[in-house]
Amino acid sequence: MVIHVVRPGESLSSVAREYGVPLSQLAVDNGLQNDPRLVVGQALVVQFPQQVHTVQPGESLSSIARQYGMSLRQLYRNNPILGGGPVLYPGQTLVISYEGATEGVLSVNGYAYPFIDKDLLQSTVPYLTFLTPFTYGFTPDGTLVDRDDGVLIAMAKAGGAAPLMHLSTLTGEGGFSNELAHIALTDRTVQDALISNLRRTLEEKGYRGLDVDFEYVFPEDASAYAAFLGRLTALLNPLGYPVIAALAPKTSADQPGLLYEAHNYRAIAEAVNEVLLMTYEWGYTYHHTGPR
């Protein structure tokens, strides 16, 4: 694989010819199927197939994967043009392997609302380690606000991704409630009910872990939040469920602001199995002031 930086006068087809790769593959690998126009300075990923297979009548993706001793998931990954779907046609060329050694292992998580376009999800799942339907809220008595997540869970498992349950203090009005967090963190009866409901939902729906995302927690609840996460880890790990905590992107331990003060990096890191640093708080589609 090489990274090509677009020069003046170049087109997608001229770059494909330069490297001797199929134009269709170059377009798919760079998300340019619908708009092949290039911009000077744009970076393009160029991959070089090492082994290919020409589809014969009667073959399926499963039979081709078995023929080469590879997983169906990897066959999808090598051929994004399939869109995660099973349709083949005789004469179609599939990439079995690419030149170059694999460098390390990358875990990838994707968040999705239940109303996500299912074709988009199907084409994405083969590249995900985890899929996290967004989001389970809860009421002041610890009752979970259920989600219509059955299709997402099934598609995650079918595509080889592990579904993670997402718990947050997001309310129906669209904001994170520090009052709701305070109740769950300080009222033992509510916390017991919440944890019991989490455990039941994890088991009943076939989730593989829990991602906790409490934002704008009161600074005085920082210790209680870490303790709550530690309690979740102690109770859920023996059942096979890892616990992940989402962290606000702090630049210093004492950074002021309601988003940051209750997220004690050291205490939370010691309480859970993994953490997720929400750097998208620094830059996203409509706000480009920081790392993306």
mmCIF file of N, CA, C and O in Angstrom, residues 82-178:
data_model
loop_
_atom_site.group_PDB
_atom_site.id
_atom_site.type_symbol
_atom_site.label_atom_id
_atom_site.label_comp_id
_atom_site.label_asym_id
_atom_site.label_seq_id
_atom_site.Cartn_x
_atom_site.Cartn_y
_atom_site.Cartn_z
ATOM 1 N N LEU A 82 -18.171 -5.081 -2.460
ATOM 2 C CA LEU A 82 -19.308 -5.965 -2.193
ATOM 3 C C LEU A 82 -20.335 -5.307 -1.279
ATOM 4 O O LEU A 82 -21.481 -5.756 -1.195
ATOM 5 N N GLY A 83 -19.941 -4.271 -0.558
ATOM 6 C CA GLY A 83 -20.865 -3.594 0.338
ATOM 7 C C GLY A 83 -21.372 -4.465 1.461
ATOM 8 O O GLY A 83 -22.448 -4.206 2.016
ATOM 9 N N GLY A 84 -20.626 -5.513 1.810
ATOM 10 C CA GLY A 84 -21.051 -6.399 2.886
ATOM 11 C C GLY A 84 -22.176 -7.329 2.497
ATOM 12 O O GLY A 84 -22.710 -8.041 3.342
ATOM 13 N N GLY A 85 -22.545 -7.349 1.218
ATOM 14 C CA GLY A 85 -23.652 -8.185 0.750
ATOM 15 C C GLY A 85 -23.178 -9.456 0.065
ATOM 16 O O GLY A 85 -22.003 -9.585 -0.301
ATOM 17 N N PRO A 86 -24.083 -10.412 -0.156
ATOM 18 C CA PRO A 86 -23.695 -11.727 -0.679
ATOM 19 C C PRO A 86 -23.745 -11.862 -2.195
ATOM 20 O O PRO A 86 -23.417 -12.926 -2.724
ATOM 21 N N VAL A 87 -24.152 -10.813 -2.927
ATOM 22 C CA VAL A 87 -24.400 -10.955 -4.370
ATOM 23 C C VAL A 87 -23.086 -11.009 -5.152
ATOM 24 O O VAL A 87 -22.219 -10.139 -5.007
ATOM 25 N N LEU A 88 -22.963 -12.041 -5.977
ATOM 26 C CA LEU A 88 -21.820 -12.200 -6.876
ATOM 27 C C LEU A 88 -22.321 -12.424 -8.294
ATOM 28 O O LEU A 88 -23.484 -12.773 -8.503
ATOM 29 N N TYR A 89 -21.429 -12.252 -9.263
ATOM 30 C CA TYR A 89 -21.777 -12.598 -10.636
ATOM 31 C C TYR A 89 -20.552 -13.236 -11.298
ATOM 32 O O TYR A 89 -19.397 -12.893 -10.986
ATOM 33 N N PRO A 90 -20.768 -14.216 -12.182
ATOM 34 C CA PRO A 90 -19.646 -14.877 -12.858
ATOM 35 C C PRO A 90 -18.767 -13.870 -13.590
ATOM 36 O O PRO A 90 -19.259 -12.938 -14.228
ATOM 37 N N GLY A 91 -17.470 -14.052 -13.461
ATOM 38 C CA GLY A 91 -16.512 -13.162 -14.091
ATOM 39 C C GLY A 91 -16.038 -12.041 -13.189
ATOM 40 O O GLY A 91 -15.072 -11.337 -13.519
ATOM 41 N N GLN A 92 -16.714 -11.852 -12.055
ATOM 42 C CA GLN A 92 -16.322 -10.811 -11.114
ATOM 43 C C GLN A 92 -14.963 -11.154 -10.490
ATOM 44 O O GLN A 92 -14.664 -12.315 -10.222
ATOM 45 N N THR A 93 -14.132 -10.153 -10.270
ATOM 46 C CA THR A 93 -12.814 -10.356 -9.678
ATOM 47 C C THR A 93 -12.837 -9.958 -8.213
ATOM 48 O O THR A 93 -13.249 -8.846 -7.867
ATOM 49 N N LEU A 94 -12.390 -10.874 -7.363
ATOM 50 C CA LEU A 94 -12.308 -10.624 -5.929
ATOM 51 C C LEU A 94 -10.857 -10.652 -5.486
ATOM 52 O O LEU A 94 -10.064 -11.469 -5.971
ATOM 53 N N VAL A 95 -10.517 -9.781 -4.569
ATOM 54 C CA VAL A 95 -9.161 -9.763 -4.016
ATOM 55 C C VAL A 95 -9.089 -10.751 -2.859
ATOM 56 O O VAL A 95 -9.863 -10.662 -1.900
ATOM 57 N N ILE A 96 -8.166 -11.678 -2.939
ATOM 58 C CA ILE A 96 -7.955 -12.656 -1.871
ATOM 59 C C ILE A 96 -6.929 -12.137 -0.873
ATOM 60 O O ILE A 96 -7.070 -12.302 0.337
ATOM 61 N N SER A 97 -5.904 -11.480 -1.385
ATOM 62 C CA SER A 97 -4.880 -10.915 -0.492
ATOM 63 C C SER A 97 -4.220 -9.730 -1.178
ATOM 64 O O SER A 97 -4.270 -9.589 -2.407
ATOM 65 N N TYR A 98 -3.618 -8.885 -0.357
ATOM 66 C CA TYR A 98 -2.896 -7.714 -0.842
ATOM 67 C C TYR A 98 -1.403 -7.857 -0.538
ATOM 68 O O TYR A 98 -1.009 -8.582 0.385
ATOM 69 N N GLU A 99 -0.602 -7.157 -1.311
ATOM 70 C CA GLU A 99 0.833 -7.130 -1.046
ATOM 71 C C GLU A 99 1.108 -6.387 0.260
ATOM 72 O O GLU A 99 0.355 -5.496 0.647
ATOM 73 N N GLY A 100 2.194 -6.753 0.910
ATOM 74 C CA GLY A 100 2.608 -6.071 2.128
ATOM 75 C C GLY A 100 2.130 -6.786 3.376
ATOM 76 O O GLY A 100 1.048 -7.380 3.409
ATOM 77 N N ALA A 101 2.948 -6.731 4.414
ATOM 78 C CA ALA A 101 2.624 -7.379 5.679
ATOM 79 C C ALA A 101 1.667 -6.515 6.496
ATOM 80 O O ALA A 101 1.697 -5.289 6.428
ATOM 81 N N THR A 102 0.822 -7.179 7.264
ATOM 82 C CA THR A 102 -0.081 -6.465 8.169
ATOM 83 C C THR A 102 0.710 -5.854 9.311
ATOM 84 O O THR A 102 1.572 -6.505 9.910
ATOM 85 N N GLU A 103 0.419 -4.601 9.616
ATOM 86 C CA GLU A 103 1.142 -3.909 10.677
ATOM 87 C C GLU A 103 0.245 -3.728 11.898
ATOM 88 O O GLU A 103 -0.577 -2.826 11.956
ATOM 89 N N GLY A 104 0.390 -4.635 12.866
ATOM 90 C CA GLY A 104 -0.337 -4.508 14.121
ATOM 91 C C GLY A 104 -1.808 -4.843 13.999
ATOM 92 O O GLY A 104 -2.305 -5.267 12.952
ATOM 93 N N VAL A 105 -2.515 -4.648 15.108
ATOM 94 C CA VAL A 105 -3.942 -4.935 15.198
ATOM 95 C C VAL A 105 -4.656 -3.673 15.655
ATOM 96 O O VAL A 105 -4.227 -3.005 16.592
ATOM 97 N N LEU A 106 -5.755 -3.346 14.994
ATOM 98 C CA LEU A 106 -6.521 -2.150 15.307
ATOM 99 C C LEU A 106 -7.931 -2.550 15.722
ATOM 100 O O LEU A 106 -8.600 -3.309 15.032
ATOM 101 N N SER A 107 -8.381 -2.051 16.882
ATOM 102 C CA SER A 107 -9.758 -2.265 17.317
ATOM 103 C C SER A 107 -10.574 -1.025 16.942
ATOM 104 O O SER A 107 -10.157 0.096 17.232
ATOM 105 N N VAL A 108 -11.725 -1.248 16.332
ATOM 106 C CA VAL A 108 -12.554 -0.147 15.849
ATOM 107 C C VAL A 108 -13.972 -0.294 16.391
ATOM 108 O O VAL A 108 -14.572 -1.371 16.298
ATOM 109 N N ASN A 109 -14.487 0.786 16.950
ATOM 110 C CA ASN A 109 -15.855 0.804 17.453
ATOM 111 C C ASN A 109 -16.666 1.818 16.658
ATOM 112 O O ASN A 109 -16.173 2.899 16.326
ATOM 113 N N GLY A 110 -17.905 1.479 16.371
ATOM 114 C CA GLY A 110 -18.787 2.410 15.681
ATOM 115 C C GLY A 110 -20.090 2.562 16.437
ATOM 116 O O GLY A 110 -20.648 1.585 16.937
ATOM 117 N N TYR A 111 -20.558 3.801 16.554
ATOM 118 C CA TYR A 111 -21.853 4.069 17.185
ATOM 119 C C TYR A 111 -22.916 4.179 16.099
ATOM 120 O O TYR A 111 -22.655 4.690 15.010
ATOM 121 N N ALA A 112 -24.134 3.720 16.412
ATOM 122 C CA ALA A 112 -25.207 3.776 15.417
ATOM 123 C C ALA A 112 -26.547 3.956 16.105
ATOM 124 O O ALA A 112 -26.823 3.320 17.125
ATOM 125 N N TYR A 113 -27.361 4.842 15.534
ATOM 126 C CA TYR A 113 -28.750 4.949 15.972
ATOM 127 C C TYR A 113 -29.545 3.800 15.356
ATOM 128 O O TYR A 113 -29.198 3.300 14.277
ATOM 129 N N PRO A 114 -30.641 3.378 15.997
ATOM 130 C CA PRO A 114 -31.455 2.295 15.429
ATOM 131 C C PRO A 114 -31.973 2.593 14.032
ATOM 132 O O PRO A 114 -32.251 1.666 13.260
ATOM 133 N N PHE A 115 -32.086 3.870 13.666
ATOM 134 C CA PHE A 115 -32.624 4.214 12.349
ATOM 135 C C PHE A 115 -31.534 4.381 11.286
ATOM 136 O O PHE A 115 -31.803 4.891 10.201
ATOM 137 N N ILE A 116 -30.314 3.932 11.565
ATOM 138 C CA ILE A 116 -29.240 4.025 10.583
ATOM 139 C C ILE A 116 -29.636 3.294 9.298
ATOM 140 O O ILE A 116 -30.371 2.297 9.332
ATOM 141 N N ASP A 117 -29.180 3.794 8.161
ATOM 142 C CA ASP A 117 -29.413 3.124 6.889
ATOM 143 C C ASP A 117 -28.795 1.726 6.947
ATOM 144 O O ASP A 117 -27.605 1.574 7.202
ATOM 145 N N LYS A 118 -29.598 0.705 6.745
ATOM 146 C CA LYS A 118 -29.134 -0.672 6.941
ATOM 147 C C LYS A 118 -28.119 -1.097 5.887
ATOM 148 O O LYS A 118 -27.241 -1.929 6.159
ATOM 149 N N ASP A 119 -28.204 -0.559 4.673
ATOM 150 C CA ASP A 119 -27.196 -0.878 3.665
ATOM 151 C C ASP A 119 -25.839 -0.302 4.071
ATOM 152 O O ASP A 119 -24.795 -0.946 3.903
ATOM 153 N N LEU A 120 -25.849 0.910 4.620
ATOM 154 C CA LEU A 120 -24.617 1.520 5.103
ATOM 155 C C LEU A 120 -24.026 0.695 6.233
ATOM 156 O O LEU A 120 -22.811 0.429 6.259
ATOM 157 N N LEU A 121 -24.869 0.261 7.159
ATOM 158 C CA LEU A 121 -24.380 -0.539 8.279
ATOM 159 C C LEU A 121 -23.807 -1.866 7.793
ATOM 160 O O LEU A 121 -22.730 -2.283 8.241
ATOM 161 N N GLN A 122 -24.497 -2.515 6.876
ATOM 162 C CA GLN A 122 -24.022 -3.797 6.368
ATOM 163 C C GLN A 122 -22.656 -3.678 5.709
ATOM 164 O O GLN A 122 -21.802 -4.556 5.852
ATOM 165 N N SER A 123 -22.430 -2.568 5.003
ATOM 166 C CA SER A 123 -21.146 -2.385 4.325
ATOM 167 C C SER A 123 -20.035 -2.025 5.303
ATOM 168 O O SER A 123 -18.846 -2.189 4.986
ATOM 169 N N THR A 124 -20.401 -1.550 6.495
ATOM 170 C CA THR A 124 -19.414 -1.094 7.473
ATOM 171 C C THR A 124 -19.044 -2.153 8.496
ATOM 172 O O THR A 124 -17.893 -2.218 8.949
ATOM 173 N N VAL A 125 -19.994 -2.999 8.865
ATOM 174 C CA VAL A 125 -19.792 -3.958 9.956
ATOM 175 C C VAL A 125 -18.541 -4.831 9.794
ATOM 176 O O VAL A 125 -17.834 -5.082 10.781
ATOM 177 N N PRO A 126 -18.203 -5.314 8.574
ATOM 178 C CA PRO A 126 -17.008 -6.165 8.474
ATOM 179 C C PRO A 126 -15.715 -5.492 8.945
ATOM 180 O O PRO A 126 -14.739 -6.178 9.257
ATOM 181 N N TYR A 127 -15.705 -4.161 9.005
ATOM 182 C CA TYR A 127 -14.495 -3.442 9.414
ATOM 183 C C TYR A 127 -14.513 -3.072 10.893
ATOM 184 O O TYR A 127 -13.555 -2.470 11.390
ATOM 185 N N LEU A 128 -15.582 -3.406 11.603
ATOM 186 C CA LEU A 128 -15.721 -3.027 13.004
ATOM 187 C C LEU A 128 -15.355 -4.169 13.938
ATOM 188 O O LEU A 128 -15.657 -5.330 13.661
ATOM 189 N N THR A 129 -14.713 -3.819 15.052
ATOM 190 C CA THR A 129 -14.514 -4.769 16.140
ATOM 191 C C THR A 129 -15.751 -4.782 17.026
ATOM 192 O O THR A 129 -16.195 -5.822 17.494
ATOM 193 N N PHE A 130 -16.301 -3.581 17.248
ATOM 194 C CA PHE A 130 -17.493 -3.419 18.081
ATOM 195 C C PHE A 130 -18.512 -2.535 17.352
ATOM 196 O O PHE A 130 -18.145 -1.654 16.584
ATOM 197 N N LEU A 131 -19.777 -2.781 17.644
ATOM 198 C CA LEU A 131 -20.851 -1.896 17.204
ATOM 199 C C LEU A 131 -21.655 -1.522 18.438
ATOM 200 O O LEU A 131 -22.078 -2.398 19.197
ATOM 201 N N THR A 132 -21.875 -0.225 18.651
ATOM 202 C CA THR A 132 -22.550 0.256 19.851
ATOM 203 C C THR A 132 -23.817 1.021 19.489
ATOM 204 O O THR A 132 -23.749 2.177 19.068
ATOM 205 N N PRO A 133 -24.988 0.376 19.626
ATOM 206 C CA PRO A 133 -26.245 1.110 19.421
ATOM 207 C C PRO A 133 -26.367 2.246 20.434
ATOM 208 O O PRO A 133 -26.078 2.063 21.614
ATOM 209 N N PHE A 134 -26.798 3.388 20.000
ATOM 210 C CA PHE A 134 -26.851 4.591 20.841
ATOM 211 C C PHE A 134 -28.318 4.941 21.123
ATOM 212 O O PHE A 134 -29.101 5.102 20.203
ATOM 213 N N THR A 135 -28.690 5.080 22.370
ATOM 214 C CA THR A 135 -28.054 4.889 23.639
ATOM 215 C C THR A 135 -29.135 4.439 24.602
ATOM 216 O O THR A 135 -30.316 4.741 24.391
ATOM 217 N N TYR A 136 -28.794 3.775 25.685
ATOM 218 C CA TYR A 136 -29.742 3.471 26.759
ATOM 219 C C TYR A 136 -29.672 4.580 27.797
ATOM 220 O O TYR A 136 -28.615 4.836 28.378
ATOM 221 N N GLY A 137 -30.799 5.232 28.034
ATOM 222 C CA GLY A 137 -30.916 6.148 29.151
ATOM 223 C C GLY A 137 -31.581 5.433 30.311
ATOM 224 O O GLY A 137 -31.861 4.227 30.245
ATOM 225 N N PHE A 138 -31.849 6.178 31.375
ATOM 226 C CA PHE A 138 -32.543 5.569 32.507
ATOM 227 C C PHE A 138 -33.338 6.644 33.241
ATOM 228 O O PHE A 138 -33.101 7.846 33.081
ATOM 229 N N THR A 139 -34.273 6.196 34.027
ATOM 230 C CA THR A 139 -35.148 7.094 34.773
ATOM 231 C C THR A 139 -34.614 7.273 36.191
ATOM 232 O O THR A 139 -33.710 6.539 36.616
ATOM 233 N N PRO A 140 -35.153 8.229 36.948
ATOM 234 C CA PRO A 140 -34.651 8.464 38.315
ATOM 235 C C PRO A 140 -34.795 7.289 39.271
ATOM 236 O O PRO A 140 -34.173 7.297 40.341
ATOM 237 N N ASP A 141 -35.564 6.262 38.915
ATOM 238 C CA ASP A 141 -35.657 5.089 39.796
ATOM 239 C C ASP A 141 -34.769 3.940 39.319
ATOM 240 O O ASP A 141 -34.819 2.838 39.872
ATOM 241 N N GLY A 142 -33.953 4.178 38.268
ATOM 242 C CA GLY A 142 -33.028 3.154 37.791
ATOM 243 C C GLY A 142 -33.566 2.269 36.694
ATOM 244 O O GLY A 142 -32.903 1.310 36.276
ATOM 245 N N THR A 143 -34.757 2.580 36.185
ATOM 246 C CA THR A 143 -35.330 1.819 35.077
ATOM 247 C C THR A 143 -34.688 2.259 33.760
ATOM 248 O O THR A 143 -34.569 3.451 33.492
ATOM 249 N N LEU A 144 -34.290 1.282 32.952
ATOM 250 C CA LEU A 144 -33.681 1.618 31.667
ATOM 251 C C LEU A 144 -34.743 2.062 30.670
ATOM 252 O O LEU A 144 -35.856 1.536 30.649
ATOM 253 N N VAL A 145 -34.385 3.037 29.844
ATOM 254 C CA VAL A 145 -35.225 3.448 28.726
ATOM 255 C C VAL A 145 -34.828 2.581 27.543
ATOM 256 O O VAL A 145 -33.746 2.743 26.969
ATOM 257 N N ASP A 146 -35.681 1.647 27.188
ATOM 258 C CA ASP A 146 -35.330 0.615 26.211
ATOM 259 C C ASP A 146 -35.096 1.209 24.825
ATOM 260 O O ASP A 146 -35.605 2.280 24.490
ATOM 261 N N ARG A 147 -34.312 0.466 24.035
ATOM 262 C CA ARG A 147 -34.020 0.857 22.665
ATOM 263 C C ARG A 147 -34.451 -0.246 21.711
ATOM 264 O O ARG A 147 -34.410 -1.434 22.051
ATOM 265 N N ASP A 148 -34.829 0.131 20.508
ATOM 266 C CA ASP A 148 -35.173 -0.825 19.470
ATOM 267 C C ASP A 148 -33.887 -1.231 18.759
ATOM 268 O O ASP A 148 -33.600 -0.796 17.640
ATOM 269 N N ASP A 149 -33.102 -2.052 19.451
ATOM 270 C CA ASP A 149 -31.742 -2.346 18.997
ATOM 271 C C ASP A 149 -31.551 -3.766 18.487
ATOM 272 O O ASP A 149 -30.435 -4.179 18.182
ATOM 273 N N GLY A 150 -32.642 -4.535 18.369
ATOM 274 C CA GLY A 150 -32.499 -5.933 17.977
ATOM 275 C C GLY A 150 -31.872 -6.122 16.616
ATOM 276 O O GLY A 150 -31.011 -6.994 16.431
ATOM 277 N N VAL A 151 -32.259 -5.295 15.637
ATOM 278 C CA VAL A 151 -31.714 -5.433 14.285
ATOM 279 C C VAL A 151 -30.223 -5.106 14.278
ATOM 280 O O VAL A 151 -29.421 -5.801 13.646
ATOM 281 N N LEU A 152 -29.830 -4.066 14.999
ATOM 282 C CA LEU A 152 -28.416 -3.682 15.039
ATOM 283 C C LEU A 152 -27.568 -4.773 15.685
ATOM 284 O O LEU A 152 -26.472 -5.084 15.210
ATOM 285 N N ILE A 153 -28.072 -5.354 16.766
ATOM 286 C CA ILE A 153 -27.336 -6.428 17.433
ATOM 287 C C ILE A 153 -27.170 -7.615 16.495
ATOM 288 O O ILE A 153 -26.079 -8.195 16.380
ATOM 289 N N ALA A 154 -28.262 -7.985 15.810
ATOM 290 C CA ALA A 154 -28.200 -9.126 14.892
ATOM 291 C C ALA A 154 -27.238 -8.864 13.742
ATOM 292 O O ALA A 154 -26.464 -9.748 13.349
ATOM 293 N N MET A 155 -27.260 -7.645 13.184
ATOM 294 C CA MET A 155 -26.368 -7.329 12.072
ATOM 295 C C MET A 155 -24.915 -7.288 12.520
ATOM 296 O O MET A 155 -24.017 -7.688 11.769
ATOM 297 N N ALA A 156 -24.672 -6.809 13.741
ATOM 298 C CA ALA A 156 -23.309 -6.801 14.272
ATOM 299 C C ALA A 156 -22.763 -8.214 14.351
ATOM 300 O O ALA A 156 -21.658 -8.513 13.869
ATOM 301 N N LYS A 157 -23.547 -9.111 14.934
ATOM 302 C CA LYS A 157 -23.084 -10.494 15.101
ATOM 303 C C LYS A 157 -22.915 -11.186 13.757
ATOM 304 O O LYS A 157 -21.946 -11.930 13.554
ATOM 305 N N ALA A 158 -23.854 -10.927 12.823
ATOM 306 C CA ALA A 158 -23.747 -11.553 11.504
ATOM 307 C C ALA A 158 -22.493 -11.104 10.774
ATOM 308 O O ALA A 158 -21.896 -11.872 10.009
ATOM 309 N N GLY A 159 -22.065 -9.865 11.023
ATOM 310 C CA GLY A 159 -20.878 -9.334 10.365
ATOM 311 C C GLY A 159 -19.595 -9.546 11.137
ATOM 312 O O GLY A 159 -18.530 -9.101 10.703
ATOM 313 N N GLY A 160 -19.670 -10.202 12.293
ATOM 314 C CA GLY A 160 -18.474 -10.513 13.065
ATOM 315 C C GLY A 160 -18.048 -9.445 14.046
ATOM 316 O O GLY A 160 -16.937 -9.500 14.581
ATOM 317 N N ALA A 161 -18.909 -8.449 14.316
ATOM 318 C CA ALA A 161 -18.594 -7.401 15.290
ATOM 319 C C ALA A 161 -19.308 -7.705 16.604
ATOM 320 O O ALA A 161 -20.404 -8.257 16.614
ATOM 321 N N ALA A 162 -18.677 -7.332 17.714
ATOM 322 C CA ALA A 162 -19.274 -7.552 19.029
ATOM 323 C C ALA A 162 -20.136 -6.352 19.405
ATOM 324 O O ALA A 162 -19.651 -5.222 19.415
ATOM 325 N N PRO A 163 -21.423 -6.556 19.714
ATOM 326 C CA PRO A 163 -22.276 -5.435 20.111
ATOM 327 C C PRO A 163 -21.997 -5.000 21.549
ATOM 328 O O PRO A 163 -21.892 -5.839 22.453
ATOM 329 N N LEU A 164 -21.837 -3.708 21.758
ATOM 330 C CA LEU A 164 -21.637 -3.144 23.092
ATOM 331 C C LEU A 164 -22.880 -2.352 23.485
ATOM 332 O O LEU A 164 -23.425 -1.601 22.688
ATOM 333 N N MET A 165 -23.292 -2.514 24.723
ATOM 334 C CA MET A 165 -24.411 -1.736 25.249
ATOM 335 C C MET A 165 -23.893 -0.367 25.679
ATOM 336 O O MET A 165 -22.833 -0.268 26.301
ATOM 337 N N HIS A 166 -24.639 0.680 25.350
ATOM 338 C CA HIS A 166 -24.225 2.039 25.680
ATOM 339 C C HIS A 166 -25.184 2.624 26.704
ATOM 340 O O HIS A 166 -26.389 2.703 26.481
ATOM 341 N N LEU A 167 -24.631 3.040 27.854
ATOM 342 C CA LEU A 167 -25.416 3.650 28.926
ATOM 343 C C LEU A 167 -25.002 5.101 29.079
ATOM 344 O O LEU A 167 -23.808 5.405 29.208
ATOM 345 N N SER A 168 -25.977 5.998 29.066
ATOM 346 C CA SER A 168 -25.658 7.411 29.221
ATOM 347 C C SER A 168 -26.735 8.098 30.042
ATOM 348 O O SER A 168 -27.783 7.521 30.353
ATOM 349 N N THR A 169 -26.472 9.350 30.363
ATOM 350 C CA THR A 169 -27.446 10.180 31.062
ATOM 351 C C THR A 169 -28.157 11.115 30.096
ATOM 352 O O THR A 169 -28.711 12.128 30.503
ATOM 353 N N LEU A 170 -28.156 10.750 28.833
ATOM 354 C CA LEU A 170 -28.851 11.548 27.828
ATOM 355 C C LEU A 170 -30.358 11.414 28.027
ATOM 356 O O LEU A 170 -30.878 10.306 28.206
ATOM 357 N N THR A 171 -31.044 12.515 27.991
ATOM 358 C CA THR A 171 -32.492 12.513 28.207
ATOM 359 C C THR A 171 -33.235 12.654 26.881
ATOM 360 O O THR A 171 -32.632 12.892 25.828
ATOM 361 N N GLY A 172 -34.549 12.538 26.954
ATOM 362 C CA GLY A 172 -35.367 12.672 25.759
ATOM 363 C C GLY A 172 -35.287 14.044 25.135
ATOM 364 O O GLY A 172 -35.600 14.223 23.960
ATOM 365 N N GLU A 173 -34.853 15.026 25.923
ATOM 366 C CA GLU A 173 -34.711 16.392 25.411
ATOM 367 C C GLU A 173 -33.394 16.593 24.679
ATOM 368 O O GLU A 173 -33.142 17.665 24.115
ATOM 369 N N GLY A 174 -32.525 15.596 24.718
ATOM 370 C CA GLY A 174 -31.281 15.673 23.955
ATOM 371 C C GLY A 174 -30.074 16.183 24.700
ATOM 372 O O GLY A 174 -29.024 16.414 24.097
ATOM 373 N N GLY A 175 -30.154 16.360 26.014
ATOM 374 C CA GLY A 175 -29.004 16.819 26.792
ATOM 375 C C GLY A 175 -28.619 15.810 27.857
ATOM 376 O O GLY A 175 -29.426 14.964 28.262
ATOM 377 N N PHE A 176 -27.376 15.894 28.323
ATOM 378 C CA PHE A 176 -26.907 15.023 29.392
ATOM 379 C C PHE A 176 -27.323 15.619 30.742
ATOM 380 O O PHE A 176 -27.081 16.800 31.000
ATOM 381 N N SER A 177 -27.925 14.817 31.598
ATOM 382 C CA SER A 177 -28.466 15.287 32.865
ATOM 383 C C SER A 177 -27.515 15.001 34.020
ATOM 384 O O SER A 177 -27.313 13.840 34.397
ATOM 385 N N ASN A 178 -26.920 16.062 34.591
ATOM 386 C CA ASN A 178 -26.076 15.858 35.764
ATOM 387 C C ASN A 178 -26.913 15.523 36.989
ATOM 388 O O ASN A 178 -26.451 14.853 37.908
#
